[in-house]
JSON list of C-alpha atoms in Angstrom, two decimals:
[
{"chain": "A", "resi": 116, "resn": "ASP", "atom": "CA", "xyz": [-48.71, 15.15, -33.92]},
{"chain": "A", "resi": 117, "resn": "VAL", "atom": "CA", "xyz": [-45.10, 15.81, -33.05]},
{"chain": "A", "resi": 118, "resn": "LYS", "atom": "CA", "xyz": [-42.84, 14.11, -35.41]},
{"chain": "A", "resi": 119, "resn": "VAL", "atom": "CA", "xyz": [-39.10, 13.44, -34.74]},
{"chain": "A", "resi": 120, "resn": "THR", "atom": "CA", "xyz": [-37.26, 11.66, -37.57]},
{"chain": "A", "resi": 121, "resn": "GLN", "atom": "CA", "xyz": [-33.78, 10.10, -37.58]},
{"chain": "A", "resi": 122, "resn": "SER", "atom": "CA", "xyz": [-31.93, 9.62, -40.79]},
{"chain": "A", "resi": 123, "resn": "SER", "atom": "CA", "xyz": [-31.04, 6.11, -40.29]},
{"chain": "A", "resi": 124, "resn": "ARG", "atom": "CA", "xyz": [-32.55, 3.05, -38.34]},
{"chain": "A", "resi": 125, "resn": "TYR", "atom": "CA", "xyz": [-29.42, 1.03, -38.45]},
{"chain": "A", "resi": 126, "resn": "LEU", "atom": "CA", "xyz": [-25.88, 1.99, -39.25]},
{"chain": "A", "resi": 127, "resn": "VAL", "atom": "CA", "xyz": [-22.76, -0.03, -39.34]},
{"chain": "A", "resi": 128, "resn": "LYS", "atom": "CA", "xyz": [-19.35, 1.88, -39.31]},
{"chain": "A", "resi": 129, "resn": "ARG", "atom": "CA", "xyz": [-15.63, 0.91, -38.85]},
{"chain": "A", "resi": 130, "resn": "THR", "atom": "CA", "xyz": [-13.50, 2.06, -36.08]},
{"chain": "A", "resi": 131, "resn": "GLY", "atom": "CA", "xyz": [-11.91, 5.46, -36.85]},
{"chain": "A", "resi": 132, "resn": "GLU", "atom": "CA", "xyz": [-14.68, 6.60, -39.28]},
{"chain": "A", "resi": 133, "resn": "LYS", "atom": "CA", "xyz": [-16.41, 9.95, -38.93]},
{"chain": "A", "resi": 134, "resn": "VAL", "atom": "CA", "xyz": [-20.08, 9.32, -38.32]},
{"chain": "A", "resi": 135, "resn": "PHE", "atom": "CA", "xyz": [-22.99, 11.65, -38.70]},
{"chain": "A", "resi": 136, "resn": "LEU", "atom": "CA", "xyz": [-26.35, 10.98, -37.13]},
{"chain": "A", "resi": 137, "resn": "GLU", "atom": "CA", "xyz": [-29.13, 13.44, -38.22]},
{"chain": "A", "resi": 138, "resn": "CYS", "atom": "CA", "xyz": [-32.24, 14.34, -36.43]},
{"chain": "A", "resi": 139, "resn": "VAL", "atom": "CA", "xyz": [-35.24, 16.57, -37.72]},
{"chain": "A", "resi": 140, "resn": "GLN", "atom": "CA", "xyz": [-38.22, 17.68, -35.87]},
{"chain": "A", "resi": 141, "resn": "ASP", "atom": "CA", "xyz": [-41.27, 19.40, -37.42]},
{"chain": "A", "resi": 142, "resn": "MET", "atom": "CA", "xyz": [-42.82, 21.23, -34.49]},
{"chain": "A", "resi": 143, "resn": "ASP", "atom": "CA", "xyz": [-40.65, 24.26, -34.33]},
{"chain": "A", "resi": 144, "resn": "HIS", "atom": "CA", "xyz": [-39.28, 23.15, -30.98]},
{"chain": "A", "resi": 145, "resn": "GLU", "atom": "CA", "xyz": [-36.56, 25.25, -29.38]},
{"chain": "A", "resi": 146, "resn": "ASN", "atom": "CA", "xyz": [-34.84, 22.45, -27.57]},
{"chain": "A", "resi": 147, "resn": "MET", "atom": "CA", "xyz": [-33.38, 19.17, -29.00]},
{"chain": "A", "resi": 148, "resn": "PHE", "atom": "CA", "xyz": [-31.40, 16.46, -27.29]},
{"chain": "A", "resi": 149, "resn": "TRP", "atom": "CA", "xyz": [-29.11, 13.33, -28.12]},
{"chain": "A", "resi": 150, "resn": "TYR", "atom": "CA", "xyz": [-29.21, 10.38, -25.87]},
{"chain": "A", "resi": 151, "resn": "ARG", "atom": "CA", "xyz": [-27.74, 7.05, -26.00]},
{"chain": "A", "resi": 152, "resn": "GLN", "atom": "CA", "xyz": [-29.42, 4.03, -24.73]},
{"chain": "A", "resi": 153, "resn": "ASP", "atom": "CA", "xyz": [-27.64, 0.97, -23.37]},
{"chain": "A", "resi": 154, "resn": "PRO", "atom": "CA", "xyz": [-29.10, -1.96, -21.54]},
{"chain": "A", "resi": 155, "resn": "GLY", "atom": "CA", "xyz": [-28.99, -1.53, -17.72]},
{"chain": "A", "resi": 156, "resn": "LEU", "atom": "CA", "xyz": [-27.81, 2.04, -18.13]},
{"chain": "A", "resi": 157, "resn": "GLY", "atom": "CA", "xyz": [-31.19, 3.70, -19.35]},
{"chain": "A", "resi": 158, "resn": "LEU", "atom": "CA", "xyz": [-31.02, 6.88, -21.47]},
{"chain": "A", "resi": 159, "resn": "ARG", "atom": "CA", "xyz": [-27.90, 9.01, -20.94]},
{"chain": "A", "resi": 160, "resn": "LEU", "atom": "CA", "xyz": [-27.83, 12.67, -22.23]},
{"chain": "A", "resi": 161, "resn": "ILE", "atom": "CA", "xyz": [-24.88, 13.41, -24.64]},
{"chain": "A", "resi": 162, "resn": "TYR", "atom": "CA", "xyz": [-25.65, 17.01, -25.73]},
{"chain": "A", "resi": 163, "resn": "PHE", "atom": "CA", "xyz": [-28.54, 19.20, -26.05]},
{"chain": "A", "resi": 164, "resn": "SER", "atom": "CA", "xyz": [-29.33, 22.41, -27.76]},
{"chain": "A", "resi": 165, "resn": "TYR", "atom": "CA", "xyz": [-31.65, 25.22, -26.68]},
{"chain": "A", "resi": 166, "resn": "ASP", "atom": "CA", "xyz": [-31.37, 27.32, -29.75]},
{"chain": "A", "resi": 167, "resn": "VAL", "atom": "CA", "xyz": [-29.85, 27.43, -33.17]},
{"chain": "A", "resi": 168, "resn": "LYS", "atom": "CA", "xyz": [-25.99, 27.35, -32.99]},
{"chain": "A", "resi": 169, "resn": "MET", "atom": "CA", "xyz": [-26.24, 26.84, -29.09]},
{"chain": "A", "resi": 170, "resn": "LYS", "atom": "CA", "xyz": [-25.12, 23.68, -27.55]},
{"chain": "A", "resi": 171, "resn": "GLU", "atom": "CA", "xyz": [-24.57, 22.29, -24.00]},
{"chain": "A", "resi": 172, "resn": "LYS", "atom": "CA", "xyz": [-22.76, 19.16, -22.73]},
{"chain": "A", "resi": 173, "resn": "GLY", "atom": "CA", "xyz": [-24.81, 16.60, -21.22]},
{"chain": "A", "resi": 174, "resn": "ASP", "atom": "CA", "xyz": [-23.41, 13.73, -19.00]},
{"chain": "A", "resi": 175, "resn": "ILE", "atom": "CA", "xyz": [-21.43, 11.80, -21.51]},
{"chain": "A", "resi": 176, "resn": "PRO", "atom": "CA", "xyz": [-20.20, 14.25, -24.20]},
{"chain": "A", "resi": 177, "resn": "GLU", "atom": "CA", "xyz": [-16.62, 12.60, -24.62]},
{"chain": "A", "resi": 178, "resn": "GLY", "atom": "CA", "xyz": [-16.03, 11.51, -28.03]},
{"chain": "A", "resi": 179, "resn": "TYR", "atom": "CA", "xyz": [-19.05, 13.38, -29.50]},
{"chain": "A", "resi": 180, "resn": "SER", "atom": "CA", "xyz": [-19.91, 16.67, -30.96]},
{"chain": "A", "resi": 181, "resn": "VAL", "atom": "CA", "xyz": [-23.11, 18.30, -32.31]},
{"chain": "A", "resi": 182, "resn": "SER", "atom": "CA", "xyz": [-24.15, 20.83, -34.77]},
{"chain": "A", "resi": 183, "resn": "ARG", "atom": "CA", "xyz": [-27.39, 22.89, -35.01]},
{"chain": "A", "resi": 184, "resn": "GLU", "atom": "CA", "xyz": [-27.43, 25.22, -37.95]},
{"chain": "A", "resi": 185, "resn": "LYS", "atom": "CA", "xyz": [-31.15, 25.12, -38.47]},
{"chain": "A", "resi": 186, "resn": "LYS", "atom": "CA", "xyz": [-33.88, 25.00, -35.74]},
{"chain": "A", "resi": 187, "resn": "GLU", "atom": "CA", "xyz": [-35.30, 21.90, -37.05]},
{"chain": "A", "resi": 188, "resn": "ARG", "atom": "CA", "xyz": [-32.20, 19.87, -37.33]},
{"chain": "A", "resi": 189, "resn": "PHE", "atom": "CA", "xyz": [-29.75, 18.62, -34.82]},
{"chain": "A", "resi": 190, "resn": "SER", "atom": "CA", "xyz": [-26.79, 16.45, -35.81]},
{"chain": "A", "resi": 191, "resn": "LEU", "atom": "CA", "xyz": [-24.58, 14.29, -33.75]},
{"chain": "A", "resi": 192, "resn": "ILE", "atom": "CA", "xyz": [-21.00, 13.68, -34.87]},
{"chain": "A", "resi": 193, "resn": "LEU", "atom": "CA", "xyz": [-18.74, 11.01, -33.84]},
{"chain": "A", "resi": 194, "resn": "GLU", "atom": "CA", "xyz": [-15.32, 12.36, -34.88]},
{"chain": "A", "resi": 195, "resn": "SER", "atom": "CA", "xyz": [-13.50, 8.99, -34.76]},
{"chain": "A", "resi": 196, "resn": "ALA", "atom": "CA", "xyz": [-15.91, 6.12, -34.01]},
{"chain": "A", "resi": 197, "resn": "SER", "atom": "CA", "xyz": [-14.83, 3.49, -31.48]},
{"chain": "A", "resi": 198, "resn": "THR", "atom": "CA", "xyz": [-16.32, 0.17, -30.60]},
{"chain": "A", "resi": 199, "resn": "ASN", "atom": "CA", "xyz": [-17.43, 1.58, -27.22]},
{"chain": "A", "resi": 200, "resn": "GLN", "atom": "CA", "xyz": [-19.80, 3.82, -29.10]},
{"chain": "A", "resi": 201, "resn": "THR", "atom": "CA", "xyz": [-21.82, 0.94, -30.49]},
{"chain": "A", "resi": 202, "resn": "SER", "atom": "CA", "xyz": [-25.24, 1.77, -29.02]},
{"chain": "A", "resi": 203, "resn": "MET", "atom": "CA", "xyz": [-28.84, 2.89, -29.69]},
{"chain": "A", "resi": 204, "resn": "TYR", "atom": "CA", "xyz": [-29.05, 6.68, -30.29]},
{"chain": "A", "resi": 205, "resn": "LEU", "atom": "CA", "xyz": [-32.15, 8.66, -29.59]},
{"chain": "A", "resi": 206, "resn": "CYS", "atom": "CA", "xyz": [-32.94, 12.25, -30.52]},
{"chain": "A", "resi": 207, "resn": "ALA", "atom": "CA", "xyz": [-35.56, 14.24, -28.76]},
{"chain": "A", "resi": 208, "resn": "SER", "atom": "CA", "xyz": [-37.08, 17.61, -29.07]},
{"chain": "A", "resi": 209, "resn": "ARG", "atom": "CA", "xyz": [-39.04, 19.75, -26.49]},
{"chain": "A", "resi": 210, "resn": "SER", "atom": "CA", "xyz": [-41.22, 22.82, -27.02]},
{"chain": "A", "resi": 211, "resn": "GLY", "atom": "CA", "xyz": [-40.36, 24.70, -23.74]},
{"chain": "A", "resi": 212, "resn": "THR", "atom": "CA", "xyz": [-37.57, 24.93, -21.23]},
{"chain": "A", "resi": 213, "resn": "GLY", "atom": "CA", "xyz": [-39.52, 23.97, -18.21]},
{"chain": "A", "resi": 214, "resn": "SER", "atom": "CA", "xyz": [-39.03, 20.88, -16.20]},
{"chain": "A", "resi": 215, "resn": "THR", "atom": "CA", "xyz": [-42.63, 19.65, -16.98]},
{"chain": "A", "resi": 216, "resn": "ASP", "atom": "CA", "xyz": [-42.35, 20.14, -20.77]},
{"chain": "A", "resi": 217, "resn": "THR", "atom": "CA", "xyz": [-42.66, 16.87, -22.67]},
{"chain": "A", "resi": 218, "resn": "GLN", "atom": "CA", "xyz": [-39.71, 15.38, -24.65]},
{"chain": "A", "resi": 219, "resn": "TYR", "atom": "CA", "xyz": [-40.60, 13.79, -27.93]},
{"chain": "A", "resi": 220, "resn": "PHE", "atom": "CA", "xyz": [-38.37, 11.08, -29.13]},
{"chain": "A", "resi": 221, "resn": "GLY", "atom": "CA", "xyz": [-37.38, 9.79, -32.80]},
{"chain": "A", "resi": 222, "resn": "PRO", "atom": "CA", "xyz": [-37.25, 6.14, -33.21]},
{"chain": "A", "resi": 223, "resn": "GLY", "atom": "CA", "xyz": [-33.59, 5.75, -32.61]},
{"chain": "A", "resi": 224, "resn": "THR", "atom": "CA", "xyz": [-30.55, 4.84, -34.68]},
{"chain": "A", "resi": 225, "resn": "ARG", "atom": "CA", "xyz": [-28.86, 1.66, -33.85]},
{"chain": "A", "resi": 226, "resn": "LEU", "atom": "CA", "xyz": [-25.06, 2.10, -34.52]},
{"chain": "A", "resi": 227, "resn": "THR", "atom": "CA", "xyz": [-22.58, -0.64, -34.70]},
{"chain": "A", "resi": 228, "resn": "VAL", "atom": "CA", "xyz": [-19.01, 0.07, -34.81]},
{"chain": "A", "resi": 229, "resn": "LEU", "atom": "CA", "xyz": [-16.81, -2.70, -35.91]},
{"chain": "B", "resi": 1428, "resn": "GLN", "atom": "CA", "xyz": [-26.74, 12.63, -6.32]},
{"chain": "B", "resi": 1429, "resn": "GLN", "atom": "CA", "xyz": [-28.41, 13.14, -9.78]},
{"chain": "B", "resi": 1430, "resn": "GLN", "atom": "CA", "xyz": [-29.16, 9.47, -10.16]},
{"chain": "B", "resi": 1431, "resn": "VAL", "atom": "CA", "xyz": [-32.41, 7.69, -10.42]},
{"chain": "B", "resi": 1432, "resn": "LYS", "atom": "CA", "xyz": [-32.36, 4.03, -9.43]},
{"chain": "B", "resi": 1433, "resn": "GLN", "atom": "CA", "xyz": [-34.97, 1.82, -11.05]},
{"chain": "B", "resi": 1434, "resn": "SER", "atom": "CA", "xyz": [-35.98, -1.81, -10.34]},
{"chain": "B", "resi": 1435, "resn": "PRO", "atom": "CA", "xyz": [-36.50, -4.49, -11.32]},
{"chain": "B", "resi": 1436, "resn": "GLN", "atom": "CA", "xyz": [-34.54, -4.67, -14.59]},
{"chain": "B", "resi": 1437, "resn": "SER", "atom": "CA", "xyz": [-37.07, -7.17, -15.95]},
{"chain": "B", "resi": 1438, "resn": "LEU", "atom": "CA", "xyz": [-40.61, -8.26, -15.01]},
{"chain": "B", "resi": 1439, "resn": "ILE", "atom": "CA", "xyz": [-42.89, -10.94, -16.22]},
{"chain": "B", "resi": 1440, "resn": "VAL", "atom": "CA", "xyz": [-46.49, -10.68, -15.25]},
{"chain": "B", "resi": 1441, "resn": "GLN", "atom": "CA", "xyz": [-49.50, -12.73, -16.22]},
{"chain": "B", "resi": 1442, "resn": "LYS", "atom": "CA", "xyz": [-52.34, -11.21, -18.14]},
{"chain": "B", "resi": 1443, "resn": "GLY", "atom": "CA", "xyz": [-54.75, -9.51, -15.71]},
{"chain": "B", "resi": 1444, "resn": "GLY", "atom": "CA", "xyz": [-52.02, -9.19, -13.00]},
{"chain": "B", "resi": 1445, "resn": "ILE", "atom": "CA", "xyz": [-50.54, -6.07, -11.49]},
{"chain": "B", "resi": 1446, "resn": "SER", "atom": "CA", "xyz": [-47.08, -4.79, -12.66]},
{"chain": "B", "resi": 1447, "resn": "ILE", "atom": "CA", "xyz": [-45.18, -2.72, -10.17]},
{"chain": "B", "resi": 1448, "resn": "ILE", "atom": "CA", "xyz": [-41.93, -0.92, -11.17]},
{"chain": "B", "resi": 1449, "resn": "ASN", "atom": "CA", "xyz": [-39.99, 1.13, -8.55]},
{"chain": "B", "resi": 1450, "resn": "CYS", "atom": "CA", "xyz": [-37.75, 4.10, -8.57]},
{"chain": "B", "resi": 1451, "resn": "ALA", "atom": "CA", "xyz": [-35.72, 5.96, -5.94]},
{"chain": "B", "resi": 1452, "resn": "TYR", "atom": "CA", "xyz": [-33.86, 9.22, -6.12]},
{"chain": "B", "resi": 1453, "resn": "GLU", "atom": "CA", "xyz": [-31.57, 11.34, -3.87]},
{"chain": "B", "resi": 1454, "resn": "ASN", "atom": "CA", "xyz": [-31.69, 14.90, -5.05]},
{"chain": "B", "resi": 1455, "resn": "THR", "atom": "CA", "xyz": [-34.57, 16.88, -3.48]},
{"chain": "B", "resi": 1456, "resn": "ALA", "atom": "CA", "xyz": [-34.31, 19.43, -6.27]},
{"chain": "B", "resi": 1457, "resn": "PHE", "atom": "CA", "xyz": [-36.00, 17.23, -8.58]},
{"chain": "B", "resi": 1458, "resn": "ASP", "atom": "CA", "xyz": [-39.56, 18.59, -9.32]},
{"chain": "B", "resi": 1459, "resn": "TYR", "atom": "CA", "xyz": [-41.23, 16.43, -11.79]},
{"chain": "B", "resi": 1460, "resn": "PHE", "atom": "CA", "xyz": [-41.31, 12.70, -12.26]},
{"chain": "B", "resi": 1461, "resn": "PRO", "atom": "CA", "xyz": [-42.50, 11.29, -15.64]},
{"chain": "B", "resi": 1462, "resn": "TRP", "atom": "CA", "xyz": [-42.67, 7.74, -16.79]},
{"chain": "B", "resi": 1463, "resn": "TYR", "atom": "CA", "xyz": [-41.84, 6.85, -20.50]},
{"chain": "B", "resi": 1464, "resn": "GLN", "atom": "CA", "xyz": [-42.95, 3.80, -22.43]},
{"chain": "B", "resi": 1465, "resn": "GLN", "atom": "CA", "xyz": [-40.86, 2.34, -25.18]},
{"chain": "B", "resi": 1466, "resn": "PHE", "atom": "CA", "xyz": [-42.15, -0.23, -27.57]},
{"chain": "B", "resi": 1467, "resn": "PRO", "atom": "CA", "xyz": [-39.67, -2.27, -29.56]},
{"chain": "B", "resi": 1468, "resn": "GLY", "atom": "CA", "xyz": [-38.35, -0.43, -32.63]},
{"chain": "B", "resi": 1469, "resn": "LYS", "atom": "CA", "xyz": [-39.85, 2.76, -31.14]},
{"chain": "B", "resi": 1470, "resn": "GLY", "atom": "CA", "xyz": [-38.60, 5.78, -29.21]},
{"chain": "B", "resi": 1471, "resn": "PRO", "atom": "CA", "xyz": [-39.78, 6.35, -25.74]},
{"chain": "B", "resi": 1472, "resn": "ALA", "atom": "CA", "xyz": [-43.03, 8.28, -25.16]},
{"chain": "B", "resi": 1473, "resn": "LEU", "atom": "CA", "xyz": [-44.51, 9.92, -22.23]},
{"chain": "B", "resi": 1474, "resn": "LEU", "atom": "CA", "xyz": [-47.00, 7.63, -20.43]},
{"chain": "B", "resi": 1475, "resn": "ILE", "atom": "CA", "xyz": [-47.88, 9.52, -17.20]},
{"chain": "B", "resi": 1476, "resn": "ALA", "atom": "CA", "xyz": [-46.24, 11.98, -14.87]},
{"chain": "B", "resi": 1477, "resn": "ILE", "atom": "CA", "xyz": [-46.51, 13.31, -11.36]},
{"chain": "B", "resi": 1478, "resn": "ARG", "atom": "CA", "xyz": [-45.31, 16.35, -9.33]},
{"chain": "B", "resi": 1479, "resn": "PRO", "atom": "CA", "xyz": [-43.90, 15.96, -5.82]},
{"chain": "B", "resi": 1480, "resn": "ASP", "atom": "CA", "xyz": [-46.76, 17.66, -4.21]},
{"chain": "B", "resi": 1481, "resn": "VAL", "atom": "CA", "xyz": [-49.21, 14.96, -5.08]},
{"chain": "B", "resi": 1482, "resn": "SER", "atom": "CA", "xyz": [-49.07, 11.34, -3.66]},
{"chain": "B", "resi": 1483, "resn": "GLU", "atom": "CA", "xyz": [-50.79, 9.66, -6.39]},
{"chain": "B", "resi": 1484, "resn": "LYS", "atom": "CA", "xyz": [-51.94, 10.19, -9.92]},
{"chain": "B", "resi": 1485, "resn": "LYS", "atom": "CA", "xyz": [-54.13, 7.72, -11.87]},
{"chain": "B", "resi": 1486, "resn": "GLU", "atom": "CA", "xyz": [-54.69, 7.65, -15.65]},
{"chain": "B", "resi": 1487, "resn": "GLY", "atom": "CA", "xyz": [-56.77, 4.52, -16.73]},
{"chain": "B", "resi": 1488, "resn": "ARG", "atom": "CA", "xyz": [-54.94, 1.30, -15.65]},
{"chain": "B", "resi": 1489, "resn": "PHE", "atom": "CA", "xyz": [-51.61, 3.26, -14.86]},
{"chain": "B", "resi": 1490, "resn": "THR", "atom": "CA", "xyz": [-51.05, 4.86, -11.40]},
{"chain": "B", "resi": 1491, "resn": "ILE", "atom": "CA", "xyz": [-48.00, 6.66, -10.12]},
{"chain": "B", "resi": 1492, "resn": "SER", "atom": "CA", "xyz": [-47.52, 6.37, -6.36]},
{"chain": "B", "resi": 1493, "resn": "PHE", "atom": "CA", "xyz": [-45.20, 8.99, -4.87]},
{"chain": "B", "resi": 1494, "resn": "ASN", "atom": "CA", "xyz": [-43.54, 8.87, -1.41]},
{"chain": "B", "resi": 1495, "resn": "LYS", "atom": "CA", "xyz": [-41.76, 12.33, -0.96]},
{"chain": "B", "resi": 1496, "resn": "SER", "atom": "CA", "xyz": [-40.27, 11.42, 2.48]},
{"chain": "B", "resi": 1497, "resn": "ALA", "atom": "CA", "xyz": [-38.77, 8.16, 1.34]},
{"chain": "B", "resi": 1498, "resn": "LYS", "atom": "CA", "xyz": [-37.78, 9.74, -2.00]},
{"chain": "B", "resi": 1499, "resn": "GLN", "atom": "CA", "xyz": [-39.38, 6.80, -3.95]},
{"chain": "B", "resi": 1500, "resn": "PHE", "atom": "CA", "xyz": [-42.00, 6.68, -6.54]},
{"chain": "B", "resi": 1501, "resn": "SER", "atom": "CA", "xyz": [-43.69, 3.69, -8.39]},
{"chain": "B", "resi": 1502, "resn": "LEU", "atom": "CA", "xyz": [-45.66, 2.79, -11.36]},
{"chain": "B", "resi": 1503, "resn": "HIS", "atom": "CA", "xyz": [-48.62, 0.37, -10.93]},
{"chain": "B", "resi": 1504, "resn": "ILE", "atom": "CA", "xyz": [-50.15, -1.16, -14.16]},
{"chain": "B", "resi": 1505, "resn": "MET", "atom": "CA", "xyz": [-53.53, -2.70, -13.15]},
{"chain": "B", "resi": 1506, "resn": "ASP", "atom": "CA", "xyz": [-55.07, -5.56, -15.24]},
{"chain": "B", "resi": 1507, "resn": "SER", "atom": "CA", "xyz": [-51.75, -5.80, -17.29]},
{"chain": "B", "resi": 1508, "resn": "GLN", "atom": "CA", "xyz": [-52.46, -6.74, -20.84]},
{"chain": "B", "resi": 1509, "resn": "PRO", "atom": "CA", "xyz": [-49.99, -8.15, -23.37]},
{"chain": "B", "resi": 1510, "resn": "GLY", "atom": "CA", "xyz": [-50.16, -4.97, -25.19]},
{"chain": "B", "resi": 1511, "resn": "ASP", "atom": "CA", "xyz": [-48.41, -3.34, -22.25]},
{"chain": "B", "resi": 1512, "resn": "SER", "atom": "CA", "xyz": [-45.21, -5.36, -22.97]},
{"chain": "B", "resi": 1513, "resn": "ALA", "atom": "CA", "xyz": [-42.57, -2.72, -23.48]},
{"chain": "B", "resi": 1514, "resn": "THR", "atom": "CA", "xyz": [-39.56, -1.02, -21.61]},
{"chain": "B", "resi": 1515, "resn": "TYR", "atom": "CA", "xyz": [-40.52, 1.52, -19.01]},
{"chain": "B", "resi": 1516, "resn": "PHE", "atom": "CA", "xyz": [-38.28, 4.33, -17.80]},
{"chain": "B", "resi": 1517, "resn": "CYS", "atom": "CA", "xyz": [-38.78, 6.44, -14.80]},
{"chain": "B", "resi": 1518, "resn": "ALA", "atom": "CA", "xyz": [-37.31, 9.88, -14.88]},
{"chain": "B", "resi": 1519, "resn": "ALA", "atom": "CA", "xyz": [-36.65, 12.81, -12.87]},
{"chain": "B", "resi": 1520, "resn": "SER", "atom": "CA", "xyz": [-36.54, 16.50, -13.95]},
{"chain": "B", "resi": 1521, "resn": "ILE", "atom": "CA", "xyz": [-34.55, 19.30, -12.49]},
{"chain": "B", "resi": 1522, "resn": "ASN", "atom": "CA", "xyz": [-34.52, 22.86, -13.51]},
{"chain": "B", "resi": 1523, "resn": "LEU", "atom": "CA", "xyz": [-30.94, 24.20, -14.31]},
{"chain": "B", "resi": 1524, "resn": "SER", "atom": "CA", "xyz": [-30.83, 27.95, -14.18]},
{"chain": "B", "resi": 1525, "resn": "ASN", "atom": "CA", "xyz": [-29.16, 28.44, -17.55]},
{"chain": "B", "resi": 1526, "resn": "GLN", "atom": "CA", "xyz": [-30.30, 25.38, -19.28]},
{"chain": "B", "resi": 1527, "resn": "GLY", "atom": "CA", "xyz": [-33.91, 24.67, -18.56]},
{"chain": "B", "resi": 1528, "resn": "GLY", "atom": "CA", "xyz": [-35.31, 21.27, -17.37]},
{"chain": "B", "resi": 1529, "resn": "LYS", "atom": "CA", "xyz": [-33.11, 18.32, -17.51]},
{"chain": "B", "resi": 1530, "resn": "LEU", "atom": "CA", "xyz": [-34.41, 14.84, -17.40]},
{"chain": "B", "resi": 1531, "resn": "ILE", "atom": "CA", "xyz": [-32.51, 12.09, -15.60]},
{"chain": "B", "resi": 1532, "resn": "PHE", "atom": "CA", "xyz": [-33.67, 8.50, -16.43]},
{"chain": "B", "resi": 1533, "resn": "GLY", "atom": "CA", "xyz": [-33.67, 5.32, -14.53]},
{"chain": "B", "resi": 1534, "resn": "GLN", "atom": "CA", "xyz": [-32.14, 2.24, -15.89]},
{"chain": "B", "resi": 1535, "resn": "GLY", "atom": "CA", "xyz": [-35.38, 0.77, -17.45]},
{"chain": "B", "resi": 1536, "resn": "THR", "atom": "CA", "xyz": [-37.50, -2.12, -16.84]},
{"chain": "B", "resi": 1537, "resn": "GLU", "atom": "CA", "xyz": [-38.49, -4.64, -19.49]},
{"chain": "B", "resi": 1538, "resn": "LEU", "atom": "CA", "xyz": [-41.90, -5.69, -18.90]},
{"chain": "B", "resi": 1539, "resn": "SER", "atom": "CA", "xyz": [-43.39, -8.92, -20.47]},
{"chain": "B", "resi": 1540, "resn": "VAL", "atom": "CA", "xyz": [-47.10, -9.75, -20.00]},
{"chain": "B", "resi": 1541, "resn": "LYS", "atom": "CA", "xyz": [-47.88, -13.35, -20.63]},
{"chain": "B", "resi": 1542, "resn": "PRO", "atom": "CA", "xyz": [-51.29, -14.21, -22.08]}
]
């Protein structure tokens, strides 16, 4: 079974703090993704990575950065957290690059920024 | 043009009934249409998917109907059960030349099946 784990299930931070969300996958997948999930908006892609040290902006990258130093680990960084970044953050991984390849999701991190 | 519009936002169905969730898209470059199911406290997981050259795909109680000319597709859950209560997301996939496949998700439908 593919396993995607996220470092925290719940996180509470203050405005202006630097926040790190960690994601690890155990299936040697090339591609990894960060989404945020908000009610009524579905899942929106923040960043993705198709190889170590490679990254591409998704649809809503503003206020976020990412790091992928090892194949199995993909980190999302909020340089200076703001209240509008309160959300559920989902990490996913995918074995191939084709449009039909399945994305496997972690359980999510619910981040609250006060 | 890369949006996928999903409705309804929430749905309540009696046990044994049929649940129907609809999605519409604009971009004809989409080439794969998966549905993801998300239980509370879990991440989404692939439920069923269809390619645009097929009008229907059935897996157990779950069926995707696809209307290419109308650019619409829908998920039907037959004999709905309380265990089907979850949030459902439709999605459409597009191949980007230098980035591989990218999924565009609908807004999600929260399904509640009452016993």
